[in-house]
CSV table of C-alpha atoms in Angstrom, one decimal:
chain,number,residue,atom,x,y,z
A,111,MET,CA,31.9,35.5,27.1
A,112,ASN,CA,29.1,35.4,24.5
A,113,ASN,CA,30.6,35.6,21.0
A,114,SER,CA,27.2,35.2,19.2
A,115,VAL,CA,27.0,37.0,15.9
A,116,SER,CA,24.1,39.5,15.6
A,117,THR,CA,21.4,38.6,13.2
A,118,PRO,CA,22.3,40.2,9.8
A,119,THR,CA,19.7,42.6,8.4
A,120,SER,CA,19.0,40.9,5.1
A,121,ALA,CA,18.5,37.4,3.8
A,122,ALA,CA,21.5,37.9,1.4
A,123,ALA,CA,23.7,38.9,4.3
A,124,VAL,CA,22.7,35.9,6.3
A,125,LEU,CA,23.3,33.6,3.4
A,126,ASP,CA,26.8,35.1,2.9
A,127,GLN,CA,27.6,34.4,6.5
A,128,LEU,CA,26.2,30.9,6.3
A,129,ARG,CA,28.3,30.0,3.3
A,130,SER,CA,31.5,31.8,4.3
A,131,ARG,CA,32.2,29.0,6.9
A,132,SER,CA,30.3,26.1,5.3
A,133,ALA,CA,33.4,23.9,5.4
A,134,ASP,CA,34.1,24.5,9.1
A,135,PRO,CA,33.0,21.5,11.2
A,136,THR,CA,32.8,23.8,14.2
A,137,ARG,CA,30.5,26.4,12.6
A,138,ARG,CA,27.4,27.0,14.8
A,139,ILE,CA,24.0,28.2,13.6
A,140,LEU,CA,21.2,29.2,16.0
A,141,LEU,CA,17.7,29.3,14.5
A,142,THR,CA,15.6,31.2,17.0
A,143,GLY,CA,12.0,32.1,17.7
A,144,ALA,CA,10.2,29.5,15.7
A,145,ALA,CA,7.6,26.9,16.5
A,146,ILE,CA,9.6,23.7,16.5
A,147,VAL,CA,7.9,20.4,15.3
A,148,THR,CA,10.6,17.9,16.2
A,149,MET,CA,8.8,14.6,15.4
A,150,ASP,CA,11.0,13.2,18.2
A,151,PRO,CA,8.6,11.3,20.6
A,152,GLU,CA,10.4,12.7,23.6
A,153,LEU,CA,10.7,16.3,22.5
A,154,GLY,CA,7.3,16.8,20.8
A,155,VAL,CA,6.4,20.4,19.7
A,156,LEU,CA,7.9,23.5,21.1
A,157,PRO,CA,5.5,26.5,20.6
A,158,HIS,CA,8.4,28.9,20.6
A,159,GLY,CA,12.0,27.8,20.8
A,160,ASP,CA,15.6,27.6,19.5
A,161,LEU,CA,17.6,25.0,17.6
A,162,LEU,CA,21.4,24.9,17.5
A,163,VAL,CA,23.4,23.3,14.7
A,164,GLU,CA,27.1,22.6,14.9
A,165,GLY,CA,28.7,21.4,11.7
A,166,ARG,CA,26.5,18.8,10.2
A,167,LYS,CA,24.5,18.0,13.3
A,168,ILE,CA,21.8,19.3,15.6
A,169,VAL,CA,23.3,19.8,19.1
A,170,ALA,CA,20.6,21.4,21.1
A,171,ILE,CA,16.9,22.3,21.1
A,172,GLY,CA,15.2,24.3,23.8
A,173,PRO,CA,12.9,27.3,24.6
A,174,ASP,CA,15.8,29.8,25.0
A,175,LEU,CA,19.3,28.5,24.3
A,176,ARG,CA,20.9,32.0,24.3
A,177,SER,CA,20.0,32.6,27.9
A,178,GLU,CA,21.5,29.3,28.8
A,179,GLY,CA,24.8,30.2,27.2
A,180,THR,CA,24.5,27.1,25.0
A,181,ALA,CA,24.7,29.1,21.7
A,182,ASP,CA,27.9,31.0,22.3
A,183,GLY,CA,29.8,31.6,19.0
A,184,ALA,CA,26.8,30.9,16.8
A,185,LEU,CA,25.4,32.8,13.9
A,186,VAL,CA,22.0,33.8,15.1
A,187,ILE,CA,19.2,33.6,12.5
A,188,ASP,CA,15.8,35.0,13.7
A,189,VAL,CA,13.0,32.7,12.2
A,190,THR,CA,10.2,34.1,14.3
A,191,GLY,CA,6.9,33.5,12.5
A,192,ALA,CA,8.2,30.2,11.0
A,193,ILE,CA,7.9,26.5,11.8
A,194,LEU,CA,11.1,24.4,12.0
A,195,ALA,CA,10.4,20.8,11.0
A,196,PRO,CA,12.4,17.8,9.8
A,197,GLY,CA,13.0,17.4,6.1
A,198,PHE,CA,10.6,15.0,4.4
A,199,VAL,CA,11.9,11.5,3.4
A,200,ASP,CA,10.8,10.2,0.0
A,201,THR,CA,11.3,6.4,0.3
A,202,HIS,CA,10.8,5.5,-3.4
A,203,ARG,CA,11.0,7.6,-6.6
A,204,HIS,CA,12.0,6.6,-10.1
A,205,ALA,CA,14.0,9.8,-10.5
A,206,TRP,CA,15.4,9.2,-14.0
A,207,GLU,CA,11.8,9.7,-15.4
A,208,ALA,CA,11.6,13.3,-14.3
A,209,GLN,CA,11.8,14.9,-17.8
A,210,LEU,CA,8.7,12.9,-18.7
A,211,ARG,CA,6.7,14.6,-16.0
A,212,ARG,CA,2.9,14.3,-16.4
A,213,ILE,CA,3.3,12.9,-19.9
A,214,MET,CA,0.5,10.5,-19.1
A,215,PRO,CA,-1.6,12.1,-16.3
A,216,ASP,CA,-4.6,9.9,-16.8
A,217,VAL,CA,-2.8,6.6,-17.0
A,218,ASN,CA,-5.3,3.8,-16.9
A,219,ASP,CA,-3.4,1.1,-15.1
A,220,LEU,CA,0.0,-0.3,-14.2
A,221,GLY,CA,0.2,-2.2,-17.6
A,222,GLU,CA,-0.2,1.0,-19.5
A,223,TYR,CA,2.6,2.7,-17.5
A,224,VAL,CA,4.9,-0.3,-17.9
A,225,MET,CA,4.5,-0.7,-21.6
A,226,SER,CA,4.7,3.1,-22.3
A,227,THR,CA,7.5,4.1,-20.0
A,228,LEU,CA,9.5,1.1,-19.1
A,229,SER,CA,9.2,-0.8,-22.4
A,230,GLY,CA,8.7,2.0,-24.9
A,231,ILE,CA,10.7,5.0,-23.7
A,232,ALA,CA,13.3,3.7,-21.1
A,233,PRO,CA,15.5,2.0,-23.7
A,234,ALA,CA,16.1,5.4,-25.4
A,235,TYR,CA,17.9,6.8,-22.3
A,236,ARG,CA,21.5,7.7,-22.6
A,237,PRO,CA,23.6,8.0,-19.4
A,238,HIS,CA,23.3,11.8,-19.8
A,239,ASP,CA,19.5,11.5,-19.8
A,240,VAL,CA,19.6,9.5,-16.6
A,241,TYR,CA,21.7,12.3,-15.1
A,242,VAL,CA,19.4,15.1,-16.2
A,243,GLY,CA,16.2,13.3,-15.0
A,244,THR,CA,17.8,12.4,-11.6
A,245,ARG,CA,19.2,15.8,-11.1
A,246,LEU,CA,15.8,17.4,-11.9
A,247,ALA,CA,14.0,15.1,-9.5
A,248,ALA,CA,16.5,15.8,-6.7
A,249,LEU,CA,16.4,19.5,-7.1
A,250,THR,CA,12.6,19.5,-7.1
A,251,ALA,CA,12.7,17.3,-4.0
A,252,ILE,CA,14.8,19.9,-2.2
A,253,ASP,CA,12.5,22.7,-3.4
A,254,SER,CA,9.5,21.0,-1.9
A,255,GLY,CA,11.2,20.1,1.4
A,256,ILE,CA,12.3,16.6,0.7
A,257,THR,CA,15.8,16.3,2.2
A,258,THR,CA,16.2,12.6,1.7
A,259,MET,CA,15.2,10.8,-1.6
A,260,LEU,CA,15.5,7.1,-2.4
A,261,ASP,CA,16.1,6.9,-6.1
A,262,PHE,CA,14.8,3.5,-7.2
A,263,SER,CA,17.0,3.6,-10.3
A,264,HIS,CA,15.7,0.9,-12.6
A,265,ASN,CA,17.2,2.0,-15.9
A,266,SER,CA,20.8,1.0,-15.2
A,267,ARG,CA,21.5,-0.2,-18.8
A,268,THR,CA,25.3,0.2,-18.4
A,269,ALA,CA,27.7,1.1,-15.6
A,270,ALA,CA,27.7,4.6,-17.1
A,271,HIS,CA,24.0,4.9,-16.5
A,272,SER,CA,24.5,4.0,-12.9
A,273,ASP,CA,27.4,6.4,-12.5
A,274,SER,CA,25.2,9.2,-13.9
A,275,ALA,CA,22.4,8.5,-11.5
A,276,VAL,CA,24.8,8.5,-8.5
A,277,GLU,CA,26.6,11.6,-9.6
A,278,ALA,CA,23.4,13.5,-10.1
A,279,LEU,CA,22.5,12.9,-6.5
A,280,ILE,CA,25.9,13.9,-5.3
A,281,ASP,CA,25.9,17.1,-7.4
A,282,THR,CA,22.6,18.4,-6.0
A,283,GLY,CA,23.6,18.0,-2.3
A,284,ILE,CA,20.5,16.0,-1.4
A,285,ARG,CA,20.7,13.1,1.1
A,286,GLY,CA,20.2,10.4,-1.6
A,287,VAL,CA,19.9,6.7,-1.7
A,288,HIS,CA,20.9,5.1,-5.0
A,289,ALA,CA,18.8,1.9,-5.1
A,290,SER,CA,20.2,0.1,-8.2
A,291,MET,CA,18.3,-2.2,-10.5
A,292,ARG,CA,18.6,-3.3,-14.1
A,293,PRO,CA,16.0,-2.3,-16.7
A,294,HIS,CA,12.8,-4.3,-17.1
A,295,PHE,CA,13.0,-4.4,-20.9
A,296,GLY,CA,15.4,-3.7,-23.8
A,297,ALA,CA,19.1,-4.0,-24.3
A,298,TRP,CA,21.5,-3.7,-21.4
A,299,ASP,CA,25.0,-4.8,-20.5
A,300,GLY,CA,24.2,-7.5,-18.1
A,301,GLN,CA,26.3,-5.8,-15.4
A,302,TRP,CA,23.7,-5.9,-12.7
A,303,PRO,CA,23.8,-6.9,-9.8
A,304,ALA,CA,27.6,-7.6,-10.0
A,305,ASP,CA,28.2,-3.9,-10.7
A,306,LEU,CA,27.0,-2.9,-7.2
A,307,SER,CA,30.4,-4.0,-5.9
A,308,ARG,CA,32.1,-1.5,-8.1
A,309,LEU,CA,29.6,1.2,-7.2
A,310,LYS,CA,30.2,0.6,-3.6
A,311,GLU,CA,34.0,0.9,-3.9
A,312,GLN,CA,33.9,3.9,-6.2
A,313,TYR,CA,31.2,6.0,-4.5
A,314,PHE,CA,30.3,4.6,-1.1
A,315,GLY,CA,33.5,4.2,0.8
A,316,SER,CA,32.4,6.2,3.9
A,317,ASP,CA,29.7,5.6,6.4
A,318,ASP,CA,29.4,9.3,6.9
A,319,GLN,CA,28.3,10.6,3.5
A,320,LEU,CA,25.1,12.0,2.1
A,321,VAL,CA,24.6,9.5,-0.7
A,322,THR,CA,24.3,5.8,0.2
A,323,LEU,CA,23.7,2.5,-1.7
A,324,ARG,CA,20.9,0.0,-1.7
A,325,LEU,CA,19.7,-2.9,-3.8
A,326,ALA,CA,16.5,-2.5,-5.7
A,327,THR,CA,14.4,-5.4,-7.0
A,328,LEU,CA,10.9,-6.6,-7.7
A,329,ALA,CA,8.6,-8.9,-5.7
A,330,THR,CA,7.8,-11.5,-8.3
A,331,ASP,CA,8.5,-12.5,-11.9
A,332,GLU,CA,5.1,-11.2,-13.2
A,333,ILE,CA,6.4,-8.0,-14.8
A,334,ALA,CA,10.0,-8.6,-16.0
A,335,GLY,CA,10.9,-12.2,-15.4
A,336,PRO,CA,12.6,-14.3,-12.7
A,337,ASP,CA,16.0,-12.5,-12.7
A,338,LEU,CA,14.4,-9.4,-11.0
A,339,ALA,CA,12.4,-11.3,-8.4
A,340,TYR,CA,13.6,-11.0,-4.9
A,341,GLY,CA,14.9,-14.3,-3.4
A,342,ASP,CA,17.9,-16.1,-2.1
A,343,ARG,CA,20.3,-14.9,-4.9
A,344,LEU,CA,19.6,-11.1,-4.5
A,345,ALA,CA,19.3,-11.3,-0.7
A,346,ARG,CA,22.8,-12.8,-0.7
A,347,VAL,CA,24.1,-10.0,-2.9
A,348,ALA,CA,22.7,-7.4,-0.5
A,349,ARG,CA,24.1,-9.3,2.6
A,350,ASP,CA,27.6,-9.6,1.0
A,351,LEU,CA,27.6,-5.8,0.3
A,352,GLY,CA,26.1,-4.9,3.6
A,353,VAL,CA,23.3,-2.9,2.0
A,354,GLY,CA,19.5,-2.8,2.4
A,355,VAL,CA,16.9,-3.9,-0.1
A,356,SER,CA,13.9,-2.1,-1.5
A,357,VAL,CA,11.4,-4.3,-3.2
A,358,ASP,CA,8.9,-2.7,-5.6
A,359,ALA,CA,5.6,-4.0,-7.2
A,360,VAL,CA,4.6,-5.7,-4.0
A,361,PHE,CA,0.8,-6.4,-4.3
A,362,GLY,CA,-1.7,-9.1,-4.6
A,363,VAL,CA,-1.7,-12.8,-4.0
A,364,PRO,CA,1.6,-13.6,-5.8
A,365,SER,CA,3.5,-11.1,-3.7
A,366,SER,CA,1.7,-12.3,-0.6
A,367,ASN,CA,2.8,-15.9,-1.3
A,368,ALA,CA,6.4,-14.6,-1.9
A,369,ILE,CA,6.4,-12.7,1.4
A,370,VAL,CA,5.4,-15.7,3.4
A,371,SER,CA,8.1,-17.7,1.6
A,372,TRP,CA,10.8,-15.0,2.2
A,373,ALA,CA,9.9,-15.0,5.9
A,374,LYS,CA,10.3,-18.8,6.2
A,375,ASN,CA,13.7,-18.5,4.5
A,376,GLY,CA,15.0,-15.7,6.6
A,377,LEU,CA,15.0,-13.1,3.8
A,378,LEU,CA,13.0,-10.4,5.6
A,379,GLY,CA,13.9,-8.0,8.3
A,380,PRO,CA,14.2,-4.2,9.1
A,381,GLU,CA,16.8,-3.9,6.3
A,382,VAL,CA,14.1,-4.8,3.7
A,383,SER,CA,11.5,-2.3,2.6
A,384,LEU,CA,8.4,-3.5,0.7
A,385,ILE,CA,6.8,-0.9,-1.6
A,386,HIS,CA,3.0,-0.5,-2.2
A,387,CYS,CA,1.7,-3.5,-0.3
A,388,THR,CA,-1.8,-3.3,-1.7
A,389,GLY,CA,-4.1,-6.3,-1.7
A,390,LEU,CA,-1.9,-8.4,0.5
A,391,THR,CA,-3.2,-11.4,2.5
A,392,PRO,CA,-3.4,-11.4,6.3
A,393,GLU,CA,-0.7,-14.1,6.4
A,394,ALA,CA,1.7,-11.8,4.4
A,395,TRP,CA,1.1,-8.9,6.8
A,396,GLN,CA,1.7,-11.1,9.8
A,397,ALA,CA,5.0,-12.3,8.3
A,398,MET,CA,6.1,-8.7,7.7
A,399,ALA,CA,5.2,-7.8,11.3
A,400,ASP,CA,6.9,-10.8,12.8
A,401,THR,CA,10.2,-10.0,10.9
A,402,GLY,CA,10.2,-6.2,11.5
A,403,THR,CA,10.1,-5.6,7.7
A,404,ALA,CA,9.6,-2.0,6.6
A,405,VAL,CA,6.8,-0.7,4.4
A,406,SER,CA,6.8,2.2,1.9
A,407,LEU,CA,3.4,3.4,0.8
A,408,ALA,CA,2.8,5.4,-2.4
A,409,PRO,CA,-0.6,7.0,-1.7
A,410,THR,CA,-1.2,8.8,-5.0
A,411,SER,CA,0.3,6.0,-7.1
A,412,ASP,CA,-1.8,3.3,-5.5
A,413,ALA,CA,-5.0,5.3,-5.9
A,414,GLN,CA,-4.5,7.0,-9.2
A,415,ILE,CA,-2.8,4.2,-11.2
A,416,GLY,CA,-5.0,1.7,-9.5
A,417,LEU,CA,-2.5,-0.8,-8.0
A,418,GLU,CA,-4.4,-4.0,-7.1
A,419,SER,CA,-7.1,-2.8,-4.7
A,420,ALA,CA,-6.1,0.9,-5.4
A,421,ILE,CA,-6.4,1.7,-1.7
A,422,PRO,CA,-3.2,2.7,0.1
A,423,ALA,CA,-2.6,-0.1,2.7
A,424,ILE,CA,-2.4,2.2,5.7
A,425,ASP,CA,-5.1,0.4,7.8
A,426,GLU,CA,-3.5,-3.0,7.1
A,427,ALA,CA,0.0,-1.7,8.0
A,428,LEU,CA,-1.2,-0.1,11.3
A,429,ALA,CA,-3.3,-3.2,12.2
A,430,ALA,CA,0.0,-5.2,11.9
A,431,GLY,CA,1.9,-2.8,14.0
A,432,ILE,CA,3.8,-1.3,11.1
A,433,ARG,CA,4.2,2.4,10.7
A,434,PRO,CA,5.1,3.0,7.0
A,435,GLY,CA,7.1,5.6,5.1
A,436,LEU,CA,5.7,7.5,2.2
A,437,SER,CA,6.9,7.9,-1.4
A,438,ILE,CA,6.3,9.8,-4.7
A,439,ASP,CA,6.8,6.9,-7.2
A,440,VAL,CA,6.5,8.0,-10.9
A,441,GLU,CA,6.3,11.6,-11.9
A,442,VAL,CA,5.1,10.6,-15.4
A,443,ALA,CA,1.6,10.6,-13.9
A,444,LEU,CA,1.8,11.9,-10.3
A,445,ALA,CA,2.6,14.9,-8.1
A,446,SER,CA,6.2,15.5,-7.1
A,447,ASP,CA,5.8,16.7,-3.5
A,448,MET,CA,5.2,15.1,-0.1
A,449,PHE,CA,2.4,17.5,0.9
A,450,THR,CA,0.3,15.8,-1.7
A,451,GLN,CA,1.1,12.3,-0.4
A,452,MET,CA,0.3,13.3,3.2
A,453,ARG,CA,-3.0,14.9,2.3
A,454,THR,CA,-4.0,12.1,0.0
A,455,LEU,CA,-3.4,9.4,2.6
A,456,HIS,CA,-5.0,11.5,5.4
A,457,ALA,CA,-8.2,12.0,3.3
A,458,ILE,CA,-8.5,8.5,2.0
A,459,GLN,CA,-8.0,6.8,5.3
A,460,ARG,CA,-10.4,9.0,7.2
A,461,MET,CA,-13.0,8.7,4.4
A,462,ARG,CA,-12.8,4.9,4.6
A,463,ALA,CA,-13.0,4.9,8.4
A,464,VAL,CA,-16.1,7.0,8.5
A,465,ASN,CA,-17.7,5.1,5.5
A,466,GLY,CA,-17.0,1.8,7.2
A,467,ALA,CA,-18.8,2.9,10.4
A,468,TYR,CA,-21.6,4.7,8.6
A,469,GLY,CA,-25.0,3.4,9.6
A,470,THR,CA,-23.6,1.5,12.6
A,471,THR,CA,-22.8,2.4,16.2
A,472,ALA,CA,-19.1,1.8,15.6
A,473,THR,CA,-16.6,4.7,16.2
A,474,PRO,CA,-14.4,5.4,13.2
A,475,SER,CA,-10.7,4.8,13.8
A,476,ARG,CA,-9.1,7.7,12.0
A,477,ILE,CA,-5.5,8.7,11.6
A,478,GLY,CA,-4.5,12.3,12.2
A,479,VAL,CA,-2.1,14.9,10.9
A,480,ARG,CA,0.6,13.9,13.3
A,481,ASP,CA,0.4,10.4,11.9
A,482,VAL,CA,1.0,11.3,8.3
A,483,LEU,CA,3.8,13.8,9.2
A,484,ASP,CA,5.4,10.9,11.2
A,485,PHE,CA,5.1,8.7,8.1
A,486,ALA,CA,6.6,11.4,5.9
A,487,THR,CA,9.6,12.0,8.2
A,488,LEU,CA,10.7,9.7,11.0
A,489,GLN,CA,9.1,6.5,9.7
A,490,GLY,CA,10.3,7.2,6.2
A,491,ALA,CA,13.9,7.4,7.5
A,492,ARG,CA,13.5,4.3,9.5
A,493,SER,CA,12.1,2.3,6.5
A,494,ILE,CA,15.2,2.9,4.4
A,495,GLY,CA,17.8,2.4,7.2
A,496,LEU,CA,18.4,6.1,8.0
A,497,GLY,CA,16.4,6.4,11.3
A,498,ASP,CA,19.5,7.1,13.3
A,499,VAL,CA,20.6,9.8,10.9
A,500,THR,CA,17.6,11.8,9.9
A,501,GLY,CA,13.8,12.0,10.1
A,502,SER,CA,13.4,14.0,13.3
A,503,LEU,CA,14.9,17.1,14.9
A,504,THR,CA,16.9,15.3,17.6
A,505,PRO,CA,20.2,16.3,19.1
A,506,GLY,CA,22.9,14.1,17.6
A,507,LYS,CA,21.1,13.6,14.3
A,508,GLN,CA,22.1,15.3,11.1
A,509,ALA,CA,20.7,18.8,10.6
A,510,ASP,CA,18.1,18.0,7.8
A,511,LEU,CA,15.5,20.6,8.5
A,512,LEU,CA,13.0,23.0,7.0
A,513,VAL,CA,12.1,26.6,7.8
A,514,VAL,CA,8.4,27.0,6.8
A,515,ARG,CA,6.8,30.4,6.7
A,516,ALA,CA,3.7,30.2,9.0
A,517,GLU,CA,2.6,33.8,8.4
A,518,ASP,CA,2.1,33.6,4.7
A,519,LEU,CA,-1.3,34.3,3.3
A,520,ASN,CA,-2.3,30.6,3.1
A,521,ASN,CA,-1.0,29.8,6.6
A,522,MET,CA,-1.8,32.7,8.9
A,523,PRO,CA,-2.6,32.7,11.7
A,524,LEU,CA,-0.5,29.9,13.2
A,525,ASN,CA,-2.9,27.9,15.5
A,526,ASP,CA,-1.5,24.3,15.2
A,527,PRO,CA,2.0,23.8,13.8
A,528,ILE,CA,1.5,20.2,12.6
A,529,GLY,CA,-1.9,21.0,11.1
A,530,THR,CA,-0.3,23.9,9.3
A,531,LEU,CA,2.5,21.8,7.9
A,532,VAL,CA,0.2,19.0,6.7
A,533,LEU,CA,-3.0,20.8,5.6
A,534,GLY,CA,-1.9,24.4,5.0
A,535,SER,CA,1.6,24.4,3.6
A,536,ASP,CA,3.0,23.8,0.1
A,537,PRO,CA,6.5,24.2,-1.5
A,538,ARG,CA,6.1,28.0,-1.8
A,539,ASN,CA,6.0,28.3,2.0
A,540,ILE,CA,9.4,26.6,2.4
A,541,ASP,CA,11.8,29.5,3.0
A,542,ALA,CA,14.9,27.5,3.7
A,543,VAL,CA,16.1,23.9,3.5
A,544,PHE,CA,19.2,22.6,5.3
A,545,ILE,CA,20.8,19.2,4.6
A,546,ALA,CA,23.5,18.0,6.9
A,547,GLY,CA,23.8,21.6,8.1
A,548,GLU,CA,24.3,23.0,4.6
A,549,VAL,CA,21.8,25.5,3.3
A,550,ARG,CA,20.3,24.2,0.0
A,551,LYS,CA,17.3,26.5,-0.3
A,552,TRP,CA,17.2,30.1,0.9
A,553,ALA,CA,14.7,32.9,0.8
A,554,GLY,CA,12.4,30.5,-1.2
A,555,THR,CA,15.0,29.7,-3.9
A,556,VAL,CA,17.0,26.5,-4.4
A,557,LEU,CA,20.7,27.6,-4.5
A,558,ASP,CA,23.3,27.0,-7.1
A,559,VAL,CA,20.9,26.2,-9.9
A,560,ASP,CA,21.2,27.9,-13.3
A,561,LEU,CA,17.5,27.6,-14.2
A,562,PRO,CA,17.8,28.7,-17.9
A,563,ALA,CA,20.6,26.1,-18.4
A,564,LEU,CA,18.6,23.5,-16.5
A,565,ARG,CA,15.5,24.1,-18.7
A,566,ASP,CA,17.6,23.7,-21.8
A,567,ASP,CA,19.1,20.4,-20.6
A,568,VAL,CA,15.7,19.0,-19.6
A,569,ARG,CA,14.1,20.0,-22.9
A,570,GLU,CA,16.9,18.6,-25.0
A,571,SER,CA,17.0,15.4,-23.0
A,572,ARG,CA,13.2,14.9,-23.2
A,573,ASP,CA,13.1,15.7,-27.0
A,574,HIS,CA,16.0,13.3,-27.7
A,575,VAL,CA,14.5,10.5,-25.6
A,576,LEU,CA,11.0,10.8,-27.2
A,577,GLN,CA,12.3,11.1,-30.7
A,578,THR,CA,14.6,8.1,-30.3
A,579,ALA,CA,11.8,6.0,-28.8
A,580,ARG,CA,9.5,7.0,-31.7
A,581,ASN,CA,12.1,5.9,-34.2
A,582,ALA,CA,12.9,2.6,-32.5
């Protein structure tokens, strides 16, 4: 007997039914009639199909699940005219900075950012300010279709600062990774990295939870001294805790030399993600490839702030056989969404490929829209240790997915679903976001957010931080 629930007649009615059984692990949701971009190499793209969620996971994908009897008992949601896609994965964002958005849009170089933000403003942050910034960043991520965000939290001045960052991720419902690091400059309690043990015990006791833990560090001692440079001591901390490592500020000859040394000493592997990777030597890339080390690119950050060569290292990564993840980095100077990262990387790489072959008989080697979507989803998840959990629409994985309107003014008519996602869409087209089967954005609005109260919190926090920094 088919017990499927008929599609309710309004978005509000659908939402009521979605939320009425949100705690039921057997609740079934059938999304039907969409073009499905799975990013699963075996499943590919379904021009018109159905996707079934049970509890937190995707359980089936096919052209017509209702006729197969697979969807019995499901709440049926007609998403005809939309694209179903995996949620984006942001592999590196300094979320605490969000209330400083675009405060220095024309930043000249890394040094200017470091001295202004990390040295000048960061010491003024209270735990409450870390909470406000991280929450704002995570809610914005959800709004723009990012279902997983690694928060490279490098302002952990006290245990309370770290707690605030973790609790902000939990409170938003995002799939978050708290990558913990002490501040670069200013007073702090000296609790890091020892405090990671407490964090793990207090917040990360289960393997099946949305927010997970990671160690964050820097490549070398150039910016903030030797205590933050990745090496034997910090690798041992991560191994003892059983967590991965994200290494920021990886660029140039000093980082290249460090990478070769890490490889020789057994400190690299798939559990380590290296961020930026601009201006690295061929020897460093070979060491990364040989050890299966992950890479996170920050296309707008590399180009706009001008990190080392200022060219996102996509060609170098692909030449070494590494498919990278993508990241936002710092909102003080950059865009907040993954669409911008994909388009920036797509345009820069193709421009360079054609320019390099110009005036010769060579054929340009160009990436395509599927590549950058792969980087923004599946490869991003793999690069931060979540490839078995999210990053593609695959039965058995968590239901982290987007419903993107393909018949909006800027997207119609739908001719190529991947091309539409990468080159046509933006956050306004994201009708719904599900994370682990829970609806977090619906009918174009992020749920459970009191926007006036949030605006007040953000403004108060920003004003306090800037005034305190000015008076220091």
